[in-house]
Short mmCIF file of C-alpha atoms in Angstrom, two decimals:
data_model
loop_
_atom_site.label_atom_id
_atom_site.label_comp_id
_atom_site.label_asym_id
_atom_site.label_seq_id
_atom_site.Cartn_x
_atom_site.Cartn_y
_atom_site.Cartn_z
CA UNK A 4 83.38 94.63 98.90
CA UNK A 5 83.93 98.37 98.41
CA UNK A 6 82.31 99.05 101.81
CA UNK A 7 85.24 97.33 103.51
CA UNK A 8 87.64 99.69 101.76
CA UNK A 9 85.78 102.68 103.14
CA UNK A 10 85.80 101.24 106.65
CA UNK A 11 89.54 100.51 106.52
CA UNK A 12 90.26 103.99 105.18
CA UNK A 13 88.02 105.58 107.79
CA UNK A 14 89.69 103.60 110.60
CA UNK A 15 93.17 104.58 109.38
CA UNK A 16 92.13 108.23 109.15
CA UNK A 17 90.69 108.10 112.67
CA UNK A 18 93.92 106.65 114.06
CA UNK A 19 95.93 109.33 112.29
CA UNK A 20 93.59 112.09 113.46
CA UNK A 21 93.77 110.86 117.05
CA UNK A 22 97.57 110.87 116.94
CA UNK A 23 97.60 114.41 115.51
CA UNK A 24 95.12 115.58 118.16
CA UNK A 25 97.31 114.12 120.91
CA UNK A 26 100.36 116.00 119.61
CA UNK A 27 98.37 119.23 119.28
CA UNK A 28 96.97 118.91 122.79
CA UNK A 29 100.36 118.26 124.34
CA UNK A 30 101.91 121.14 122.43
CA UNK A 31 99.15 123.46 123.57
CA UNK A 32 99.66 122.35 127.17
CA UNK A 33 103.41 122.88 126.80
CA UNK A 34 102.87 126.45 125.62
CA UNK A 35 100.85 127.20 128.76
CA UNK A 36 103.05 125.33 131.25
CA UNK A 37 104.68 127.48 133.91
CA UNK A 38 106.89 125.22 136.00
CA UNK A 39 110.10 123.78 134.54
CA UNK A 40 109.25 120.31 135.85
CA UNK A 41 105.88 120.28 134.08
CA UNK A 42 107.50 121.60 130.88
CA UNK A 43 110.07 118.76 130.92
CA UNK A 44 107.37 116.16 131.50
CA UNK A 45 105.22 117.59 128.70
CA UNK A 46 108.21 117.69 126.35
CA UNK A 47 108.88 114.02 127.05
CA UNK A 48 105.23 113.12 126.45
CA UNK A 49 105.20 115.26 123.30
CA UNK A 50 108.27 113.46 121.95
CA UNK A 51 106.61 110.08 122.54
CA UNK A 52 103.37 111.24 120.96
CA UNK A 53 105.28 112.56 117.94
CA UNK A 54 106.96 109.17 117.59
CA UNK A 55 103.57 107.43 117.68
CA UNK A 56 102.28 109.89 115.07
CA UNK A 57 105.25 109.12 112.84
CA UNK A 58 104.61 105.38 113.24
CA UNK A 59 100.93 105.73 112.35
CA UNK A 60 101.70 107.99 109.40
CA UNK A 61 104.40 105.64 108.08
CA UNK A 62 102.02 102.70 107.68
CA UNK A 63 101.42 102.31 103.94
CA UNK A 64 97.79 102.40 102.86
CA UNK A 65 96.23 99.04 102.15
CA UNK A 66 95.81 98.24 98.48
CA UNK A 67 92.37 99.00 97.19
CA UNK A 68 90.26 96.25 95.78
CA UNK A 69 89.98 96.01 92.04
CA UNK A 70 86.25 96.66 92.04
CA UNK A 71 85.58 100.25 91.14
CA UNK A 72 81.96 100.41 92.19
CA UNK A 73 78.64 98.77 91.68
CA UNK A 74 78.46 97.15 88.29
CA UNK A 75 74.92 96.80 87.10
CA UNK A 76 75.30 95.38 83.62
CA UNK A 77 75.55 91.65 82.96
CA UNK A 78 79.07 92.12 81.62
CA UNK A 79 80.03 94.12 84.69
CA UNK A 80 78.68 91.46 87.05
CA UNK A 81 80.52 88.71 85.18
CA UNK A 82 83.72 90.71 85.25
CA UNK A 83 83.37 91.35 88.99
CA UNK A 84 82.81 87.64 89.64
CA UNK A 85 85.85 86.75 87.54
CA UNK A 86 87.98 89.29 89.42
CA UNK A 87 86.77 87.97 92.77
CA UNK A 88 87.48 84.39 91.71
CA UNK A 89 90.95 85.29 90.48
CA UNK A 90 91.70 87.11 93.73
CA UNK A 91 90.53 84.11 95.76
CA UNK A 92 92.65 81.68 93.71
CA UNK A 93 95.69 83.93 94.03
CA UNK A 94 95.20 84.31 97.77
CA UNK A 95 94.60 80.60 98.28
CA UNK A 96 97.22 79.11 95.99
CA UNK A 97 99.64 81.97 95.37
CA UNK A 98 103.39 81.75 95.88
CA UNK A 99 103.29 83.28 99.40
CA UNK A 100 100.93 80.71 100.91
CA UNK A 101 103.59 78.15 101.83
#
């Protein structure tokens, strides 16, 4: 279960990093642009890229699972199973399922 959290976090960080890199690249190109037409086009693209960056950054992080890590004791395993069962019951029969 915790591995999925890492993958989701990594994917979100990659999307955010790609959006930042796009903005940085367009800004760098804008600084080096000579013709007014190219500058206007780059400014338009930069504004769109900044909007996409804002959208990606505004997405709230997904809630982390309740499992903290690998539980090796018998009590820890029982607790993890109980938490998983409670999460399944809540997801299956909770108030937002109708």
